[in-house]
Amino acid sequence: IRTNADTPEMAKNAVMLGAEGIGLCRTEHMFFEGDRIDTMRQMILASDESDRRKALKKLLPFQRRDFAGLFKAMGTLPVTIRLLDPPLHEFLPHDDTTRRQLATKLGLTQEAIADRVKALHEENPMLGHRGCRLGITYPEITEMQARAIFEAAAQVGKLKKPIKVKPEIMIPLVGFKTELQNQVDIVHQVAREVMDKKGVKIDYSVGTMIEIPRAAVTAAEIAEVAEFFSFGTNDLTQTALGLSRDDMGGFFDDYRNREIFSQNPFASLDQGGVGKLVETAATKGRETRKGMKLGICGEHGGDPASIGFFHNVGLDYVSCSPPRVPVARLSAAQAALK
């Protein structure tokens, strides 16, 4: 059982509850702390790559410190780090007061900020410019995050009591092998640069989150590049069912009353549909890459019925929020005994 944890405090709490690693660290949560959100906004509002890189250079120490804290909290336990996933508009202010304060701080006009917010607006952001698509459009973001990870790993490896970590870097929202290859090449390049500069050897792996049906059905191809799969069953459920988790409240009760849904598919996995995609991807992935590590980091990882299914499909671990770890441990033990 692994935790979904974004901070050293969450990680320590999860370990106390019995977690054996972090299956999902959502790096975007790190950008909202303190003053760094304004630096993130500066990066998003930059007019060109040069200005974006200047802002990213300011963010690098924050990310490096965050990752070093996670590695110290987890010791030699595995840590899976997902690169930036949400669309950029989520980081920008939408109220006039915050826009005015940001404009003053960055030396911009409120109109310029409003124009950028408008330009980034998407009708369906869940299926828009997010995940690996951000890293492909702005490779400098992937570079900064990878650099922070490897520099943090080098740092904790040189402590008085060295910690030998093996970061697992996860590329989100991949649907095509070529998308993944693009991002993996950047990660490998940065890894070489950091290891050469620091004079260290860092053992790491790069994999992907399977959260789009196309990724599941082409898993044999994607496994040629991915060293591990982690199933993001929250978005995989949304994309497979064509159903918004946030907008189904208006008809969910009717569906359950008419026994169309036996349960909430976002709480307990739709085994006959989404489960088939998970099973297909697991089988095809391991046909290409023998012994491939497979996990699941959606909230279904804390649901007892879903955990039994994941065990039968052959996944190596489930990851869930820290409070759900004890229930997940019990359910995993019961599944193994069965």
Tab-separated table of C-alpha atoms in Angstrom:
chain	number	residue	atom	x	y	z
A	1	ILE	CA	0.000	0.000	0.000
A	2	ARG	CA	1.304	3.434	-0.925
A	3	THR	CA	-0.013	6.918	0.017
A	4	ASN	CA	-1.028	9.877	-2.258
A	5	ALA	CA	1.057	12.580	-0.547
A	6	ASP	CA	2.244	16.006	-1.661
A	7	THR	CA	4.185	17.207	1.382
A	8	PRO	CA	6.676	15.730	3.867
A	9	GLU	CA	4.028	16.059	6.603
A	10	MET	CA	1.492	14.041	4.603
A	11	ALA	CA	4.187	11.489	3.812
A	12	LYS	CA	5.180	11.048	7.464
A	13	ASN	CA	1.535	10.665	8.450
A	14	ALA	CA	0.990	8.040	5.762
A	15	VAL	CA	4.052	6.036	6.880
A	16	MET	CA	2.754	6.097	10.465
A	17	LEU	CA	-0.478	4.610	9.137
A	18	GLY	CA	1.407	1.808	7.385
A	19	ALA	CA	2.088	3.135	3.877
A	20	GLU	CA	5.081	1.587	2.096
A	21	GLY	CA	5.750	4.422	-0.326
A	22	ILE	CA	4.171	7.322	-2.187
A	23	GLY	CA	2.217	6.321	-5.263
A	24	LEU	CA	1.271	9.862	-6.265
A	25	CYS	CA	2.935	13.150	-5.441
A	26	ARG	CA	0.994	15.926	-7.204
A	27	THR	CA	3.654	18.558	-7.858
A	28	GLU	CA	1.147	21.272	-8.748
A	29	HIS	CA	0.092	21.464	-5.088
A	30	MET	CA	3.596	22.668	-4.241
A	31	PHE	CA	3.135	25.800	-6.355
A	32	PHE	CA	0.297	27.178	-4.233
A	33	GLU	CA	2.311	27.590	-1.022
A	34	GLY	CA	3.360	31.050	0.170
A	35	ASP	CA	4.739	33.558	-2.310
A	36	ARG	CA	5.631	30.934	-4.876
A	37	ILE	CA	2.159	31.124	-6.429
A	38	ASP	CA	3.044	34.607	-7.678
A	39	THR	CA	6.257	33.283	-9.239
A	40	MET	CA	4.211	30.549	-10.890
A	41	ARG	CA	1.854	33.217	-12.186
A	42	GLN	CA	4.818	35.220	-13.442
A	43	MET	CA	5.888	32.176	-15.455
A	44	ILE	CA	2.412	31.751	-16.930
A	45	LEU	CA	2.118	35.435	-17.788
A	46	ALA	CA	5.561	35.564	-19.442
A	47	SER	CA	5.525	36.784	-23.033
A	48	ASP	CA	8.286	34.468	-24.275
A	49	GLU	CA	10.429	31.460	-23.377
A	50	SER	CA	13.244	33.595	-21.988
A	51	ASP	CA	10.958	35.213	-19.396
A	52	ARG	CA	9.362	31.852	-18.598
A	53	ARG	CA	12.793	30.401	-17.868
A	54	LYS	CA	13.604	33.310	-15.538
A	55	ALA	CA	10.487	32.585	-13.494
A	56	LEU	CA	11.156	28.842	-13.539
A	57	LYS	CA	14.682	29.498	-12.253
A	58	LYS	CA	13.083	31.145	-9.205
A	59	LEU	CA	10.746	28.154	-8.723
A	60	LEU	CA	13.551	25.585	-8.935
A	61	PRO	CA	14.831	26.003	-5.327
A	62	PHE	CA	11.294	25.653	-3.947
A	63	GLN	CA	10.674	22.427	-5.868
A	64	ARG	CA	14.101	21.058	-4.976
A	65	ARG	CA	13.472	21.715	-1.275
A	66	ASP	CA	10.033	20.093	-1.497
A	67	PHE	CA	11.417	16.948	-3.102
A	68	ALA	CA	14.340	16.743	-0.681
A	69	GLY	CA	11.827	16.937	2.184
A	70	LEU	CA	9.787	14.120	0.674
A	71	PHE	CA	12.854	11.947	0.159
A	72	LYS	CA	13.980	12.533	3.762
A	73	ALA	CA	10.513	11.668	5.054
A	74	MET	CA	10.327	8.464	3.019
A	75	GLY	CA	13.911	7.236	3.303
A	76	THR	CA	14.441	4.408	0.846
A	77	LEU	CA	10.713	3.817	0.279
A	78	PRO	CA	9.537	4.416	-3.306
A	79	VAL	CA	8.263	7.865	-4.308
A	80	THR	CA	6.295	8.390	-7.522
A	81	ILE	CA	6.290	12.021	-8.631
A	82	ARG	CA	3.773	13.208	-11.209
A	83	LEU	CA	4.878	16.145	-13.318
A	84	LEU	CA	2.635	19.195	-13.705
A	85	ASP	CA	-0.903	18.145	-14.612
A	86	PRO	CA	-3.599	20.876	-14.343
A	87	PRO	CA	-4.230	23.509	-17.026
A	88	LEU	CA	-2.363	26.759	-16.404
A	89	HIS	CA	-5.482	28.878	-15.987
A	90	GLU	CA	-6.073	27.198	-12.604
A	91	PHE	CA	-3.101	29.099	-11.188
A	92	LEU	CA	-4.238	32.560	-12.300
A	93	PRO	CA	-6.436	34.871	-10.185
A	94	HIS	CA	-9.989	35.426	-11.374
A	95	ASP	CA	-11.078	38.133	-8.931
A	96	ASP	CA	-10.283	41.834	-9.437
A	97	THR	CA	-8.611	42.373	-6.061
A	98	THR	CA	-6.040	39.601	-6.506
A	99	ARG	CA	-5.435	40.617	-10.112
A	100	ARG	CA	-4.769	44.183	-9.013
A	101	GLN	CA	-2.298	43.039	-6.348
A	102	LEU	CA	-0.555	40.721	-8.825
A	103	ALA	CA	-0.348	43.447	-11.466
A	104	THR	CA	1.344	45.780	-8.978
A	105	LYS	CA	3.782	43.082	-7.822
A	106	LEU	CA	4.802	42.012	-11.335
A	107	GLY	CA	4.699	45.442	-12.959
A	108	LEU	CA	1.899	44.483	-15.335
A	109	THR	CA	-1.475	45.968	-16.149
A	110	GLN	CA	-4.687	44.333	-14.979
A	111	GLU	CA	-5.733	44.273	-18.625
A	112	ALA	CA	-2.699	42.180	-19.537
A	113	ILE	CA	-3.570	39.654	-16.838
A	114	ALA	CA	-7.228	39.606	-17.873
A	115	ASP	CA	-6.200	39.038	-21.498
A	116	ARG	CA	-3.981	36.098	-20.506
A	117	VAL	CA	-6.778	34.565	-18.421
A	118	LYS	CA	-9.088	34.916	-21.414
A	119	ALA	CA	-6.510	33.363	-23.767
A	120	LEU	CA	-6.097	30.352	-21.462
A	121	HIS	CA	-9.844	29.803	-21.044
A	122	GLU	CA	-11.027	26.379	-22.192
A	123	GLU	CA	-14.550	25.082	-22.684
A	124	ASN	CA	-13.568	21.649	-21.392
A	125	PRO	CA	-10.298	22.019	-19.471
A	126	MET	CA	-10.263	18.405	-18.266
A	127	LEU	CA	-9.689	17.402	-21.890
A	128	GLY	CA	-7.664	20.445	-22.809
A	129	HIS	CA	-4.141	21.843	-22.504
A	130	ARG	CA	-2.918	19.927	-19.471
A	131	GLY	CA	-0.754	16.962	-18.502
A	132	CYS	CA	1.981	15.979	-20.941
A	133	ARG	CA	0.539	18.507	-23.409
A	134	LEU	CA	1.883	21.295	-21.191
A	135	GLY	CA	5.338	19.732	-21.117
A	136	ILE	CA	5.368	19.306	-24.882
A	137	THR	CA	4.342	22.932	-25.462
A	138	TYR	CA	6.598	24.274	-22.705
A	139	PRO	CA	9.507	21.791	-22.350
A	140	GLU	CA	11.214	24.199	-19.967
A	141	ILE	CA	8.601	23.285	-17.335
A	142	THR	CA	9.476	19.595	-17.598
A	143	GLU	CA	13.173	20.496	-17.488
A	144	MET	CA	12.786	22.493	-14.267
A	145	GLN	CA	10.779	19.801	-12.509
A	146	ALA	CA	13.158	17.040	-13.552
A	147	ARG	CA	16.146	19.126	-12.448
A	148	ALA	CA	14.555	19.728	-9.047
A	149	ILE	CA	13.941	15.993	-8.598
A	150	PHE	CA	17.470	14.919	-9.525
A	151	GLU	CA	19.193	17.702	-7.604
A	152	ALA	CA	17.150	16.800	-4.518
A	153	ALA	CA	18.079	13.132	-4.954
A	154	ALA	CA	21.756	14.092	-5.230
A	155	GLN	CA	21.434	16.297	-2.154
A	156	VAL	CA	19.973	13.639	0.154
A	157	GLY	CA	22.497	11.147	-1.184
A	158	LYS	CA	25.283	13.294	0.259
A	159	LEU	CA	23.850	13.763	3.761
A	160	LYS	CA	25.771	12.582	6.846
A	161	LYS	CA	23.428	9.626	6.754
A	162	PRO	CA	22.991	9.290	2.988
A	163	ILE	CA	19.588	8.342	1.605
A	164	LYS	CA	19.755	6.365	-1.610
A	165	VAL	CA	16.519	7.220	-3.354
A	166	LYS	CA	15.115	5.897	-6.609
A	167	PRO	CA	12.667	8.500	-7.917
A	168	GLU	CA	9.815	7.260	-10.091
A	169	ILE	CA	8.903	10.095	-12.463
A	170	MET	CA	5.405	9.906	-13.899
A	171	ILE	CA	4.268	11.661	-17.085
A	172	PRO	CA	0.518	12.423	-16.954
A	173	LEU	CA	-2.277	12.195	-19.536
A	174	VAL	CA	-0.345	10.300	-22.202
A	175	GLY	CA	-2.383	8.870	-25.074
A	176	PHE	CA	0.355	8.336	-27.655
A	177	LYS	CA	3.756	6.681	-27.399
A	178	THR	CA	5.284	9.697	-29.148
A	179	GLU	CA	3.951	12.054	-26.443
A	180	LEU	CA	5.650	9.982	-23.780
A	181	GLN	CA	8.889	9.694	-25.747
A	182	ASN	CA	9.054	13.476	-26.067
A	183	GLN	CA	8.884	13.953	-22.291
A	184	VAL	CA	11.081	10.963	-21.402
A	185	ASP	CA	13.863	12.323	-23.620
A	186	ILE	CA	13.818	15.596	-21.662
A	187	VAL	CA	13.933	13.785	-18.317
A	188	HIS	CA	16.879	11.616	-19.410
A	189	GLN	CA	18.786	14.632	-20.725
A	190	VAL	CA	18.357	16.549	-17.463
A	191	ALA	CA	19.305	13.451	-15.454
A	192	ARG	CA	22.572	13.163	-17.378
A	193	GLU	CA	23.332	16.860	-16.828
A	194	VAL	CA	22.704	16.716	-13.073
A	195	MET	CA	24.592	13.457	-12.536
A	196	ASP	CA	27.609	14.759	-14.498
A	197	LYS	CA	27.609	18.069	-12.618
A	198	LYS	CA	27.144	16.543	-9.149
A	199	GLY	CA	29.343	13.519	-9.788
A	200	VAL	CA	26.670	11.081	-8.655
A	201	LYS	CA	24.729	8.134	-10.017
A	202	ILE	CA	20.977	8.272	-9.467
A	203	ASP	CA	18.845	5.221	-10.058
A	204	TYR	CA	15.483	6.372	-11.411
A	205	SER	CA	12.645	5.284	-13.657
A	206	VAL	CA	10.219	7.117	-15.899
A	207	GLY	CA	6.694	5.851	-16.454
A	208	THR	CA	3.251	7.150	-17.187
A	209	MET	CA	-0.217	7.520	-15.802
A	210	ILE	CA	-2.802	5.486	-17.691
A	211	GLU	CA	-5.893	7.704	-17.564
A	212	ILE	CA	-7.053	7.873	-21.190
A	213	PRO	CA	-8.699	4.896	-22.937
A	214	ARG	CA	-6.301	5.169	-25.888
A	215	ALA	CA	-3.368	4.668	-23.537
A	216	ALA	CA	-4.980	1.507	-22.181
A	217	VAL	CA	-5.665	-0.063	-25.578
A	218	THR	CA	-2.225	0.873	-26.968
A	219	ALA	CA	-0.412	-0.101	-23.769
A	220	ALA	CA	1.876	-2.537	-25.610
A	221	GLU	CA	3.340	0.371	-27.604
A	222	ILE	CA	3.496	2.769	-24.674
A	223	ALA	CA	5.301	0.134	-22.578
A	224	GLU	CA	8.159	0.284	-25.078
A	225	VAL	CA	8.955	3.666	-23.493
A	226	ALA	CA	7.281	3.576	-20.057
A	227	GLU	CA	9.105	1.705	-17.315
A	228	PHE	CA	5.980	1.554	-15.158
A	229	PHE	CA	2.252	2.235	-15.348
A	230	SER	CA	0.125	3.857	-12.680
A	231	PHE	CA	-3.603	3.879	-13.334
A	232	GLY	CA	-5.217	7.244	-12.708
A	233	THR	CA	-8.668	5.762	-12.308
A	234	ASN	CA	-10.335	9.079	-11.441
A	235	ASP	CA	-9.807	10.493	-14.933
A	236	LEU	CA	-9.886	7.070	-16.576
A	237	THR	CA	-13.427	6.699	-15.247
A	238	GLN	CA	-14.395	10.127	-16.555
A	239	THR	CA	-12.911	9.536	-20.009
A	240	ALA	CA	-14.151	5.949	-20.311
A	241	LEU	CA	-17.718	6.715	-19.218
A	242	GLY	CA	-17.856	10.151	-20.823
A	243	LEU	CA	-19.063	11.278	-17.419
A	244	SER	CA	-18.014	14.316	-15.413
A	245	ARG	CA	-17.500	13.539	-11.750
A	246	ASP	CA	-18.337	17.146	-10.893
A	247	ASP	CA	-21.534	17.375	-12.962
A	248	MET	CA	-23.319	14.061	-12.438
A	249	GLY	CA	-25.149	15.171	-9.288
A	250	GLY	CA	-28.231	16.208	-11.235
A	251	PHE	CA	-29.008	12.682	-12.419
A	252	PHE	CA	-26.964	10.328	-10.242
A	253	ASP	CA	-29.848	9.557	-7.854
A	254	ASP	CA	-32.155	8.775	-10.793
A	255	TYR	CA	-29.569	6.403	-12.237
A	256	ARG	CA	-29.116	4.624	-8.936
A	257	ASN	CA	-32.863	4.408	-8.298
A	258	ARG	CA	-33.337	2.874	-11.747
A	259	GLU	CA	-30.407	0.519	-11.047
A	260	ILE	CA	-28.408	1.816	-14.003
A	261	PHE	CA	-25.596	2.467	-11.524
A	262	SER	CA	-25.291	0.017	-8.650
A	263	GLN	CA	-22.815	2.390	-6.985
A	264	ASN	CA	-20.959	5.626	-7.613
A	265	PRO	CA	-18.353	4.730	-10.284
A	266	PHE	CA	-15.984	7.319	-8.823
A	267	ALA	CA	-16.114	5.680	-5.398
A	268	SER	CA	-16.026	2.019	-6.444
A	269	LEU	CA	-14.483	0.981	-9.763
A	270	ASP	CA	-16.738	0.166	-12.717
A	271	GLN	CA	-15.164	-3.262	-13.096
A	272	GLY	CA	-17.116	-4.270	-16.208
A	273	GLY	CA	-16.017	-1.190	-18.169
A	274	VAL	CA	-13.151	0.788	-16.700
A	275	GLY	CA	-11.860	-2.417	-15.118
A	276	LYS	CA	-11.556	-4.005	-18.562
A	277	LEU	CA	-9.341	-1.103	-19.656
A	278	VAL	CA	-7.145	-1.593	-16.580
A	279	GLU	CA	-6.912	-5.338	-17.257
A	280	THR	CA	-6.119	-4.783	-20.949
A	281	ALA	CA	-3.374	-2.263	-20.182
A	282	ALA	CA	-1.858	-4.455	-17.477
A	283	THR	CA	-1.750	-7.483	-19.786
A	284	LYS	CA	-0.455	-5.628	-22.835
A	285	GLY	CA	2.089	-3.660	-20.831
A	286	ARG	CA	3.614	-6.796	-19.372
A	287	GLU	CA	3.628	-8.529	-22.749
A	288	THR	CA	6.020	-5.809	-23.898
A	289	ARG	CA	7.933	-5.296	-20.647
A	290	LYS	CA	8.161	-8.431	-18.522
A	291	GLY	CA	7.672	-7.829	-14.819
A	292	MET	CA	6.606	-4.230	-15.373
A	293	LYS	CA	5.631	-2.458	-12.137
A	294	LEU	CA	1.909	-1.644	-12.115
A	295	GLY	CA	-0.014	0.416	-9.609
A	296	ILE	CA	-3.137	2.515	-9.195
A	297	CYS	CA	-3.251	6.002	-7.694
A	298	GLY	CA	-6.888	6.999	-8.131
A	299	GLU	CA	-9.075	7.175	-5.045
A	300	HIS	CA	-10.367	3.706	-5.961
A	301	GLY	CA	-7.111	2.578	-4.334
A	302	GLY	CA	-8.816	2.985	-0.957
A	303	ASP	CA	-12.030	1.143	-1.856
A	304	PRO	CA	-12.169	-2.475	-0.574
A	305	ALA	CA	-14.156	-3.870	-3.538
A	306	SER	CA	-11.842	-2.189	-6.026
A	307	ILE	CA	-8.714	-3.380	-4.213
A	308	GLY	CA	-9.846	-6.989	-4.597
A	309	PHE	CA	-10.205	-6.423	-8.336
A	310	PHE	CA	-6.767	-4.794	-8.624
A	311	HIS	CA	-5.211	-7.719	-6.774
A	312	ASN	CA	-6.803	-10.220	-9.165
A	313	VAL	CA	-5.614	-8.229	-12.205
A	314	GLY	CA	-2.069	-8.473	-10.884
A	315	LEU	CA	-1.258	-4.902	-9.868
A	316	ASP	CA	1.731	-4.519	-7.548
A	317	TYR	CA	0.319	-1.806	-5.320
A	318	VAL	CA	-2.565	0.548	-4.673
A	319	SER	CA	-2.110	4.138	-3.553
A	320	CYS	CA	-4.686	6.274	-1.757
A	321	SER	CA	-4.978	9.295	0.534
A	322	PRO	CA	-3.305	8.813	3.966
A	323	PRO	CA	-6.525	8.397	6.035
A	324	ARG	CA	-7.567	5.482	3.817
A	325	VAL	CA	-4.302	3.559	4.174
A	326	PRO	CA	-5.413	1.335	7.101
A	327	VAL	CA	-8.581	0.214	5.273
A	328	ALA	CA	-6.554	-0.367	2.104
A	329	ARG	CA	-4.045	-2.502	4.029
A	330	LEU	CA	-6.803	-4.648	5.478
A	331	SER	CA	-8.523	-5.035	2.118
A	332	ALA	CA	-5.240	-5.935	0.393
A	333	ALA	CA	-4.542	-8.580	3.047
A	334	GLN	CA	-8.017	-10.059	2.614
A	335	ALA	CA	-7.602	-10.114	-1.179
A	336	ALA	CA	-4.251	-11.892	-0.852
A	337	LEU	CA	-5.692	-14.483	1.539
A	338	LYS	CA	-8.574	-15.219	-0.817
